[in-house]
XYZ file of C-alpha atoms in Angstrom:
696
model
C -9.521 261.703 -115.643
C -5.668 261.947 -116.217
C -5.068 259.456 -113.287
C -6.959 256.479 -115.057
C -4.040 255.955 -117.417
C -1.483 255.051 -114.329
C -4.297 253.040 -113.010
C -4.125 251.113 -116.355
C -0.344 250.743 -115.938
C -0.818 249.444 -112.426
C -2.878 246.856 -113.949
C -0.528 245.949 -116.356
C 1.910 245.743 -114.065
C -0.187 243.215 -112.102
C -0.575 240.985 -115.049
C 3.140 241.446 -115.988
C 4.374 239.633 -112.788
C 2.410 236.353 -113.782
C 3.252 236.599 -117.485
C -0.466 236.965 -118.450
C -1.825 238.374 -121.759
C -5.431 237.645 -121.170
C -6.997 240.806 -120.228
C -7.160 243.114 -123.400
C -5.983 246.179 -121.398
C -6.481 249.721 -123.219
C -3.514 250.518 -125.323
C -2.180 252.246 -128.364
C -1.302 250.048 -131.112
C 1.413 251.551 -133.680
C 0.737 249.877 -137.191
C 2.735 250.938 -140.493
C 4.872 249.476 -143.136
C 8.671 249.275 -142.932
C 10.609 252.818 -142.979
C 7.332 254.729 -142.648
C 8.539 256.446 -139.480
C 7.163 254.471 -136.811
C 10.307 254.387 -134.702
C 10.721 258.212 -135.206
C 7.203 258.870 -133.626
C 7.659 256.628 -130.890
C 11.005 258.324 -130.133
C 9.493 261.872 -130.351
C 6.847 260.523 -127.847
C 9.512 259.197 -125.156
C 11.691 262.242 -125.707
C 14.832 260.238 -126.073
C 16.741 258.033 -128.538
C 15.751 254.443 -127.417
C 14.704 252.330 -130.190
C 17.509 250.610 -132.313
C 18.035 251.736 -135.785
C 19.040 250.192 -139.164
C 17.787 248.962 -142.670
C 15.363 246.652 -143.149
C 13.289 244.973 -140.306
C 14.539 246.438 -137.000
C 11.466 245.759 -134.653
C 11.360 241.976 -134.498
C 9.280 241.620 -131.463
C 6.727 243.792 -129.903
C 7.660 246.329 -127.760
C 5.341 247.696 -125.036
C 6.152 250.917 -123.854
C 4.570 252.127 -120.827
C 5.211 255.837 -120.126
C 5.365 257.475 -116.579
C 4.518 261.173 -116.077
C 6.528 261.725 -112.570
C 6.844 264.978 -110.610
C 10.118 266.116 -108.545
C 9.013 264.223 -105.531
C 8.797 261.089 -107.012
C 11.974 261.476 -108.660
C 13.944 262.610 -105.853
C 12.142 259.534 -103.707
C 13.077 256.951 -106.451
C 16.781 258.217 -106.707
C 17.323 258.052 -102.844
C 15.701 254.376 -102.658
C 17.833 253.393 -105.809
C 21.143 255.039 -105.180
C 20.627 256.716 -108.864
C 20.982 260.255 -109.819
C 19.082 261.221 -112.969
C 15.416 262.739 -113.807
C 14.707 259.752 -116.404
C 15.040 255.913 -116.260
C 13.678 253.178 -117.699
C 12.679 249.288 -116.341
C 12.605 246.065 -118.361
C 10.281 243.302 -117.192
C 12.493 240.779 -117.969
C 15.599 242.076 -116.019
C 13.647 242.819 -112.874
C 14.027 245.851 -110.674
C 17.202 246.875 -112.292
C 16.731 250.326 -113.364
C 18.460 252.134 -116.507
C 19.697 255.863 -116.363
C 21.283 255.412 -119.784
C 19.366 255.272 -122.458
C 21.828 253.944 -124.644
C 22.000 250.722 -122.518
C 18.016 250.509 -123.024
C 18.541 250.406 -126.691
C 21.429 247.872 -126.427
C 19.131 245.506 -123.895
C 16.354 245.781 -126.469
C 18.574 244.667 -129.430
C 20.178 241.677 -127.014
C 16.649 240.653 -126.090
C 15.410 240.499 -129.394
C 18.186 238.260 -130.660
C 17.864 236.022 -127.294
C 14.211 234.982 -128.841
C 14.254 235.749 -132.227
C 17.696 234.993 -133.235
C 20.287 236.924 -135.123
C 18.572 236.330 -138.505
C 15.782 238.882 -139.553
C 12.919 236.409 -138.223
C 10.190 237.437 -135.687
C 8.474 236.429 -132.745
C 5.179 237.040 -130.869
C 6.829 237.231 -127.275
C 6.527 240.846 -126.319
C 9.227 243.095 -124.727
C 8.114 245.324 -121.608
C 9.569 248.776 -120.924
C 8.646 251.285 -118.321
C 10.222 254.466 -119.196
C 9.789 257.051 -116.188
C 10.324 260.932 -117.055
C 8.881 264.325 -116.046
C 8.816 265.232 -120.137
C 6.275 262.734 -121.024
C 2.506 262.182 -120.588
C 0.971 258.728 -119.569
C 0.598 256.563 -122.365
C 0.828 252.781 -122.905
C 2.075 252.030 -126.322
C 2.886 248.949 -128.726
C 5.359 248.897 -131.527
C 4.948 246.049 -133.906
C 7.292 244.734 -136.663
C 6.606 247.055 -139.792
C 4.640 245.396 -142.701
C 6.855 244.293 -145.382
C 6.041 242.405 -148.778
C 9.110 240.559 -150.007
C 11.517 238.396 -147.774
C 15.051 239.713 -147.774
C 18.082 237.427 -146.641
C 17.495 234.622 -144.403
C 13.893 235.740 -143.597
C 11.337 233.124 -143.807
C 9.101 233.079 -147.189
C 6.015 233.874 -144.898
C 7.472 236.514 -143.323
C 4.526 239.076 -144.663
C 1.732 236.342 -143.246
C 3.944 236.217 -139.898
C 3.873 239.883 -139.529
C 0.357 240.353 -140.405
C -1.191 237.724 -138.382
C 1.228 239.483 -135.561
C -0.349 242.998 -136.283
C -4.128 241.761 -136.565
C -3.709 239.767 -133.027
C -2.815 243.006 -131.204
C -5.227 245.505 -133.066
C -8.079 242.960 -132.641
C -8.323 243.986 -128.881
C -11.427 245.908 -128.746
C -9.922 247.626 -126.048
C -7.091 249.081 -128.373
C -6.509 251.958 -130.167
C -4.677 251.951 -133.329
C -2.157 254.418 -134.597
C -1.821 254.026 -138.392
C 1.092 255.612 -139.204
C 1.683 256.603 -143.414
C 4.480 258.514 -144.969
C 3.368 261.694 -146.532
C 5.713 260.772 -149.769
C 3.418 257.784 -150.569
C -0.119 257.570 -151.612
C -2.637 257.484 -148.778
C -4.951 255.495 -150.883
C -2.607 252.409 -150.627
C -1.794 252.652 -147.234
C -1.499 249.460 -145.654
C -1.897 250.278 -142.129
C -5.238 251.864 -143.039
C -6.151 248.786 -144.786
C -5.312 246.546 -142.147
C -6.958 248.866 -139.358
C -10.079 248.771 -141.679
C -10.180 244.901 -141.307
C -10.322 244.959 -137.652
C -12.293 248.540 -137.303
C -14.369 249.044 -140.234
C -16.120 251.661 -138.420
C -13.167 253.767 -137.575
C -14.011 254.200 -133.896
C -10.529 253.498 -132.572
C -8.141 254.562 -135.561
C -6.117 257.604 -135.605
C -3.820 258.390 -138.566
C -0.681 259.853 -138.348
C 1.098 261.086 -141.583
C 4.969 261.331 -141.372
C 7.757 262.866 -143.267
C 5.705 265.882 -144.277
C 9.263 267.836 -145.057
C 9.879 265.012 -147.719
C 7.270 265.641 -150.227
C 7.620 266.289 -153.591
C 8.591 270.317 -154.237
C 5.165 271.929 -155.422
C 3.296 269.755 -153.435
C 1.836 269.529 -149.923
C -0.355 267.464 -147.871
C -3.410 269.598 -146.685
C -5.810 267.593 -148.582
C -4.601 264.302 -146.849
C -4.372 266.188 -143.132
C -8.035 267.564 -143.760
C -9.165 264.036 -144.481
C -10.406 264.695 -148.060
C -8.363 262.257 -149.540
C -9.474 259.493 -146.718
C -11.439 260.151 -144.081
C -10.669 258.910 -140.404
C -13.001 259.727 -137.534
C -10.493 260.104 -135.018
C -8.613 262.354 -137.027
C -5.138 262.839 -138.958
C -2.331 264.384 -137.350
C 0.771 265.453 -139.362
C 4.608 265.004 -137.983
C 8.047 265.551 -139.182
C 10.445 263.175 -138.063
C 14.418 263.468 -137.648
C 16.343 262.421 -141.026
C 18.862 259.886 -140.873
C 21.417 262.533 -140.979
C 20.009 264.047 -137.980
C 20.323 260.886 -136.385
C 23.864 260.126 -137.391
C 24.650 263.709 -136.086
C 22.941 262.927 -132.785
C 20.315 265.428 -133.375
C 18.110 265.407 -130.009
C 14.656 265.069 -129.766
C 13.955 268.210 -128.482
C 15.610 269.994 -130.883
C 13.908 268.162 -133.366
C 10.760 268.853 -132.047
C 11.576 272.812 -132.185
C 12.444 272.566 -135.861
C 9.230 270.853 -136.536
C 7.261 273.275 -134.937
C 9.087 276.059 -137.116
C 8.376 274.024 -140.537
C 4.576 273.511 -139.748
C 4.366 277.384 -138.956
C 6.111 277.981 -142.196
C 3.836 275.000 -144.595
C 1.088 274.542 -142.805
C 0.078 277.547 -140.804
C -3.295 276.897 -140.458
C -2.791 273.326 -139.097
C 0.042 274.197 -136.942
C -1.905 274.057 -133.805
C -3.421 270.354 -134.856
C -0.365 269.038 -135.754
C 3.286 268.120 -134.680
C 4.364 265.730 -131.956
C 3.298 267.630 -129.006
C -0.389 267.566 -130.283
C 0.186 263.925 -130.929
C 0.968 263.142 -127.377
C -1.592 265.153 -125.958
C -4.395 263.690 -128.453
C -3.368 260.168 -128.046
C -3.506 261.087 -123.786
C -6.789 262.279 -124.422
C -8.026 259.359 -126.421
C -6.281 256.841 -124.315
C -8.235 258.258 -121.094
C -11.514 258.399 -122.368
C -11.403 254.759 -123.934
C -10.063 253.520 -120.512
C -13.331 255.081 -119.124
C -15.428 253.572 -121.731
C -13.758 249.980 -120.910
C -13.488 249.949 -117.509
C -17.105 248.259 -116.771
C -16.524 245.414 -119.237
C -12.804 245.457 -117.886
C -14.403 244.992 -114.506
C -16.779 241.899 -115.554
C -14.319 240.054 -117.344
C -11.919 240.376 -114.274
C -14.603 238.916 -112.022
C -15.351 236.075 -114.258
C -11.792 235.129 -114.718
C -11.509 235.206 -110.979
C -13.886 232.921 -110.561
C -12.500 230.588 -113.470
C -9.084 230.420 -111.846
C -10.537 229.853 -108.438
C -12.108 226.959 -109.643
C -9.053 225.800 -111.449
C -7.250 226.081 -108.190
C -9.748 224.166 -106.450
C -9.283 221.482 -109.037
C -5.830 221.015 -108.395
C -6.415 220.858 -104.654
C -4.506 222.086 -101.589
C -0.612 220.644 -100.769
C -0.966 217.098 -99.097
C -0.459 217.440 -94.991
C -2.031 214.212 -93.620
C -1.178 211.566 -96.272
C -3.088 209.065 -94.848
C -6.318 211.083 -94.479
C -5.515 211.894 -97.997
C -5.183 208.288 -99.451
C -8.413 207.293 -97.555
C -10.077 210.003 -98.681
C -9.328 209.356 -102.157
C -9.816 205.882 -102.160
C -13.643 206.139 -100.505
C -14.311 208.750 -103.280
C -13.220 206.659 -106.206
C -15.027 203.513 -104.799
C -18.213 205.720 -104.388
C -17.813 207.221 -107.691
C -17.380 203.938 -109.175
C -20.470 202.310 -107.531
C -22.653 205.836 -108.542
C -21.827 205.520 -111.703
C -23.081 202.070 -111.875
C -26.115 202.939 -110.111
C -26.955 206.261 -112.329
C -26.492 208.615 -109.313
C -23.165 209.965 -110.756
C -22.437 213.647 -110.028
C -21.140 213.932 -113.911
C -23.773 212.360 -115.834
C -22.491 211.707 -119.418
C -24.556 213.111 -122.158
C -22.686 212.047 -125.384
C -22.912 208.177 -124.856
C -24.317 205.449 -122.603
C -21.820 205.039 -119.810
C -22.137 202.758 -116.415
C -24.855 201.121 -115.422
C -27.031 202.280 -118.349
C -24.762 200.746 -120.913
C -24.718 197.530 -118.968
C -28.325 197.816 -119.018
C -28.254 198.321 -123.007
C -25.916 195.096 -123.113
C -28.651 192.869 -121.575
C -31.772 194.091 -123.039
C -30.644 195.325 -126.297
C -27.485 193.522 -127.507
C -27.386 190.180 -125.787
C -31.766 190.183 -126.034
C -31.359 190.842 -129.843
C -28.648 188.188 -130.365
C -30.713 185.676 -128.710
C -33.811 186.399 -130.834
C -31.561 186.602 -133.865
C -30.519 182.762 -132.991
C -32.408 180.324 -135.425
C -33.896 177.614 -133.643
C -33.272 175.172 -136.090
C -30.006 177.246 -137.329
C -27.318 174.673 -138.931
C -29.707 171.814 -138.697
C -31.092 170.196 -142.358
C -33.718 167.753 -142.876
C -30.981 164.772 -143.598
C -29.721 165.607 -140.041
C -32.784 165.197 -138.633
C -33.545 162.003 -140.436
C -30.401 160.521 -139.732
C -30.361 161.244 -136.031
C -33.904 159.328 -136.005
C -32.335 156.532 -137.890
C -29.217 156.159 -135.884
C -31.069 156.284 -132.710
C -33.075 153.091 -134.002
C -30.254 150.970 -134.124
C -30.518 147.660 -136.452
C -34.286 147.424 -136.020
C -36.495 149.468 -138.062
C -38.505 151.889 -135.655
C -42.211 151.888 -135.481
C -41.936 155.215 -133.296
C -39.798 158.218 -133.520
C -37.051 157.477 -130.848
C -37.183 159.954 -128.025
C -33.075 159.762 -128.020
C -32.930 161.869 -131.203
C -35.028 164.637 -129.981
C -32.780 164.875 -127.248
C -29.808 164.557 -129.022
C -30.901 167.131 -131.657
C -32.221 169.593 -129.237
C -29.191 169.723 -126.839
C -27.414 170.604 -130.315
C -29.316 173.947 -130.557
C -28.958 174.911 -126.938
C -25.486 174.689 -126.897
C -25.605 177.224 -129.511
C -26.660 179.756 -126.961
C -23.693 179.545 -124.732
C -21.375 181.993 -127.156
C -23.684 184.690 -127.244
C -24.116 184.255 -123.366
C -20.196 184.208 -122.954
C -20.067 187.388 -125.135
C -22.560 189.398 -122.828
C -20.031 188.651 -119.895
C -17.085 190.081 -121.792
C -19.236 192.971 -122.742
C -20.060 193.685 -119.215
C -16.692 193.155 -118.051
C -15.217 195.702 -120.641
C -17.958 198.283 -119.673
C -16.741 197.850 -115.877
C -13.094 198.652 -116.991
C -14.397 201.419 -119.047
C -15.791 203.106 -115.917
C -12.595 203.398 -114.156
C -11.278 205.746 -117.026
C -14.856 207.617 -116.807
C -14.270 208.264 -113.015
C -10.714 208.823 -113.299
C -11.667 211.712 -116.022
C -14.788 213.552 -114.869
C -15.868 212.564 -111.171
C -12.384 212.239 -109.280
C -10.014 215.237 -111.062
C -7.791 214.880 -107.698
C -6.290 211.653 -108.739
C -4.680 213.017 -111.626
C -2.542 215.146 -109.235
C -1.403 211.761 -108.213
C -0.264 209.689 -111.101
C 1.246 206.631 -109.235
C -2.062 206.434 -107.180
C -4.263 206.756 -110.182
C -2.079 203.659 -111.685
C -2.548 201.734 -108.668
C -5.863 202.214 -108.626
C -6.382 201.097 -111.891
C -4.480 197.969 -111.387
C -6.224 197.097 -108.479
C -9.659 197.380 -109.849
C -9.085 195.686 -112.872
C -7.238 192.829 -111.105
C -10.522 192.313 -109.035
C -12.360 192.712 -112.336
C -10.370 190.157 -113.962
C -10.451 187.723 -111.083
C -14.317 187.766 -111.302
C -14.471 187.162 -115.135
C -13.739 183.358 -115.042
C -16.302 183.117 -111.915
C -19.097 184.498 -114.135
C -17.972 182.659 -117.128
C -18.112 179.316 -115.442
C -21.724 180.122 -113.857
C -22.579 180.888 -117.653
C -21.242 177.542 -118.659
C -23.133 176.057 -115.627
C -26.504 177.695 -116.650
C -26.173 176.311 -120.154
C -24.926 173.017 -118.937
C -27.916 172.817 -116.793
C -29.889 173.181 -119.426
C -28.369 170.322 -121.465
C -28.460 168.121 -118.267
C -32.035 167.553 -118.483
C -34.441 167.584 -121.090
C -37.799 168.371 -119.258
C -40.303 167.183 -121.897
C -43.284 167.627 -119.066
C -42.463 171.193 -118.995
C -45.667 173.304 -119.121
C -45.080 175.070 -122.148
C -43.741 172.319 -123.767
C -46.845 169.737 -123.170
C -48.855 172.738 -124.629
C -46.948 172.744 -127.918
C -47.000 168.607 -127.684
C -50.700 169.072 -127.581
C -51.606 171.530 -130.322
C -49.265 169.690 -132.457
C -51.225 166.385 -131.843
C -54.407 168.086 -132.368
C -53.116 169.510 -135.437
C -51.698 165.917 -136.733
C -55.458 164.463 -135.807
C -56.858 167.145 -138.232
C -54.611 166.109 -140.945
C -55.338 162.265 -140.723
C -58.972 163.458 -140.762
C -58.589 164.997 -144.094
C -56.797 162.298 -145.516
C -59.241 159.791 -144.695
C -62.032 162.133 -146.273
C -60.033 162.092 -149.566
C -59.516 158.147 -149.484
C -60.820 156.731 -152.602
C -64.613 155.207 -152.062
C -63.071 151.686 -152.866
C -61.646 151.816 -149.588
C -63.884 151.063 -146.370
C -63.627 153.765 -144.134
C -64.465 151.845 -141.355
C -61.512 149.868 -141.843
C -59.151 152.807 -142.179
C -60.980 154.398 -139.071
C -60.436 151.104 -137.193
C -56.367 151.300 -138.312
C -56.218 154.553 -136.649
C -58.138 153.429 -133.533
C -55.780 150.686 -133.106
C -52.749 153.279 -133.221
C -54.533 155.752 -130.926
C -55.253 152.763 -128.478
C -51.339 151.433 -128.407
C -50.335 155.058 -127.777
C -52.750 155.268 -124.953
C -51.149 152.100 -123.843
C -47.647 153.581 -123.989
C -48.281 156.427 -121.844
C -51.254 157.415 -119.900
C -50.131 161.170 -119.781
C -52.538 162.018 -122.942
C -51.829 164.332 -125.194
C -49.048 165.739 -123.226
C -46.683 162.668 -124.609
C -45.141 163.302 -127.657
C -44.030 159.375 -128.653
C -47.810 158.529 -128.406
C -48.688 161.383 -131.049
C -46.492 160.355 -133.294
C -47.643 156.590 -132.820
C -51.215 158.049 -133.863
C -49.763 159.446 -137.102
C -47.588 156.427 -138.078
C -50.226 153.567 -138.105
C -51.947 154.905 -141.093
C -48.903 154.648 -142.894
C -48.268 150.879 -142.251
C -50.739 149.888 -144.625
C -49.085 151.600 -147.462
C -46.350 148.653 -147.832
C -46.681 146.528 -150.594
C -44.985 143.209 -151.581
C -44.986 144.147 -155.092
C -41.360 145.799 -154.787
C -39.136 142.995 -154.815
C -35.237 143.215 -154.902
C -34.144 142.034 -158.476
C -31.654 139.011 -158.018
C -28.038 139.730 -158.904
C -26.627 138.204 -162.163
C -24.962 134.935 -162.134
C -21.054 135.326 -161.743
C -21.416 138.690 -159.835
C -20.998 139.158 -156.190
C -22.469 142.336 -154.927
C -20.820 144.133 -152.095
C -23.660 145.729 -150.076
C -21.021 148.137 -148.175
C -20.272 149.804 -152.065
C -23.626 150.747 -152.461
C -23.742 154.440 -152.164
C -26.288 156.191 -149.795
C -27.999 159.080 -151.444
C -27.461 162.353 -149.634
C -30.006 164.158 -151.185
C -33.510 162.508 -152.279
C -37.200 162.937 -151.941
C -38.582 161.781 -148.668
C -41.222 159.398 -148.096
C -44.493 160.479 -146.440
C -43.679 159.090 -143.339
C -39.995 160.264 -143.294
C -41.092 163.950 -144.204
C -43.781 163.655 -141.152
C -41.321 162.489 -138.834
C -38.631 165.104 -139.698
C -41.435 167.746 -139.596
C -42.622 166.975 -135.862
C -39.113 166.622 -134.656
C -38.089 170.030 -135.903
C -41.692 171.384 -134.555
C -40.581 169.765 -131.220
C -37.045 171.094 -131.367
C -38.245 174.833 -131.984
C -40.386 174.540 -128.935
C -38.113 173.336 -126.782
C -35.716 175.951 -127.668
C -38.035 179.011 -127.404
C -38.152 177.797 -123.563
C -34.755 177.462 -123.075
C -33.813 180.449 -124.741
C -36.280 182.392 -122.524
C -34.361 180.673 -119.503
C -31.139 181.892 -120.575
C -32.321 185.305 -121.641
C -33.240 185.750 -117.912
C -30.783 184.149 -115.971
C -27.596 185.194 -117.629
C -28.184 188.899 -116.754
C -28.794 187.786 -113.253
C -25.718 185.885 -112.839
C -23.529 188.395 -114.412
C -25.380 191.172 -112.108
C -24.518 188.763 -108.860
C -21.011 187.189 -109.841
C -19.392 190.282 -111.582
C -21.191 193.787 -110.896
C -22.730 193.624 -107.490
C -19.542 191.568 -106.115
C -17.109 194.342 -107.640
C -19.417 196.978 -106.182
C -19.568 195.730 -102.557
C -15.681 194.604 -102.434
C -14.330 197.455 -104.276
C -13.680 199.946 -101.235
C -12.258 196.888 -99.002
C -10.072 195.705 -101.763
C -8.672 199.172 -102.699
C -7.912 199.907 -98.787
C -6.497 196.207 -98.360
C -4.181 196.335 -101.334
C -3.213 200.481 -101.257
C -3.912 201.839 -97.803
C -0.138 201.298 -96.580
C 2.313 203.157 -94.635
C 5.114 202.033 -96.630
C 3.245 203.113 -99.945
C 2.032 206.599 -98.692
C 5.152 208.726 -99.838
C 5.225 206.781 -103.338
C 1.449 206.925 -104.031
C 0.863 210.837 -103.257
C 3.736 212.097 -104.875
C 2.520 214.752 -107.626
C 2.786 215.070 -111.046
C 5.774 217.150 -112.082
C 3.744 219.952 -113.882
C 0.830 219.518 -110.991
C 2.863 221.824 -108.492
C 3.693 224.224 -111.280
C 0.050 224.460 -112.325
C -1.095 225.256 -109.204
C 1.333 227.795 -108.195
C 0.381 229.523 -111.516
C -2.947 229.696 -110.986
C -2.597 230.645 -107.562
C -0.578 233.630 -108.720
C -3.025 234.605 -111.535
C -5.854 234.622 -108.702
C -3.804 236.897 -106.793
C -2.946 239.441 -109.524
C -6.894 239.017 -110.592
C -7.923 240.497 -107.098
C -5.244 242.848 -106.984
C -6.814 243.915 -110.188
C -10.250 243.984 -108.668
C -9.257 246.203 -105.800
C -7.425 248.607 -108.267
C -10.835 248.986 -110.027
C -12.563 249.120 -106.747
C -9.883 252.054 -105.630
C -11.234 253.908 -108.593
C -14.851 253.923 -107.889
C -13.729 255.315 -104.559
C -11.985 258.319 -105.749
C -14.974 258.667 -108.417
C -12.698 258.626 -111.111
C -15.103 256.368 -112.792
């Protein structure tokens, strides 16, 4: 069991080599207020004067002590290997393999290293100092000395010094594998102990908190700490141990730790004879050693699991960084090919990494075609921007100087082309949206699919430039095709389109029905046979115009207009101008808004219905043909040409060195990940050795 602590020290050494603080190894964390005697307790455990002394806050960085018990054989071997002569020595992590046999030098090095990071003021730092002490006079322990808890900043300390120290302490004692050594002075009220208070915040059950009461010799005359040490004031599960520290006078007079321990034993025998065998520095050291061993044994299973999980994570991380490039040509071709394949797979929906937060690639293109573009087209009003006056004006302008007997076909074509032209803008916007998505796929592939590209920022930028250039070249070609699709619809208004002929026939039927209803409502004084004859004559004339029957919309209009020709009267003769007053006909205002005659109303209604019918036919064609054009001229073309374009532009011997230059921090991160993986593998071997020797 005793060999478990050196094993943990060995694990600590393994992770110290890579500067890692991720394993939450079992250790004893010393917590207390300023001047509570923390440093004296630690020096008593070490057996030597090793810590800086002074007023105010002295410990300003975490100090991780590893006490290693050595026998005479280990001492002799180390002395021979390093050419030193001493029973005890220390080693710092930051000074590598330098050995200190003078503990005065160790104290000065702690002070210098503290000032190097924390500065010469009273500020603190969370970067630890690692010190390993080898001695035949110590028990195997790993201790962490932290800055003392303070309330009021002094001198040039930051105003939030209390918060900084508290956060640092909580960070260390929150480690579930740590034992909390809460130090409190006997001449203070135990109920107000800051050390016990902060310990209970992270260890409410007290399973890993041990209390130490210092300065037993400084209590007021006539009082003692019996109730405190017996746990009657505040019970602590792991126990309460009393110790006697060296006074400042003792330190100034260079009283040795060994002499102080002898005096402590004598004091305890005199003042607390019933508790002498359960108090004092030596008992504290044995208790800490025992607690740490049992704690290590309990923590090892979880520690082994954590090491295995971290090893798998770092192996995956190292794989993502890739191996150092040996064959540049093969590596470049492999990366280009992989990017092109992932780009195409993202469009096809077969990519390895599927986006779950939003639509991406081919799915988004499909959404653009059928949701965005489709709904936009459906929202375009067939008669939007077209007023009745516009229709009537077009009809009049198409007739020239002669009054029209029929609605001119030119007016219909003029107006319907104007409406069809409105479909061009949303069609071009559809092309733009797909182009933007094709651009977004580049970033998607870089972030999720081909992380190897992050190793080579210049290659990544070059690939982005080539793909962007290819997309940019295909954009005007695709836009031209969409322009042409709309121009094709404008080039020939096919009034013989089956769907349009059916619509005309339906409207012809409706107009015939309306004519019959009007005839039924005629006054009885009007002979119905004459009215019917007039209607028949109009129908006959329409048949003569086009033998196509109901499919001809001009014939349909003829039938509707003949019935209105008899409404003309000769009664409304224009008034003669007064003598002496010339009339300028061009000055007569044309009414902009007025009530339309029955014939004008009918003509406009028919034209609007025809425009709407034909517009819906064209919209259906555009909604179908534009996505096909975009897929052929943009999406599929880029998919088919991407590989050859990348190879042609980038696979050149003169570009190899430049393109395959790694980012500045990539090599460093790869080395750090490799070192951490080696450390984790060594740690796994150490734990395996524990199993083989039946220590666990």
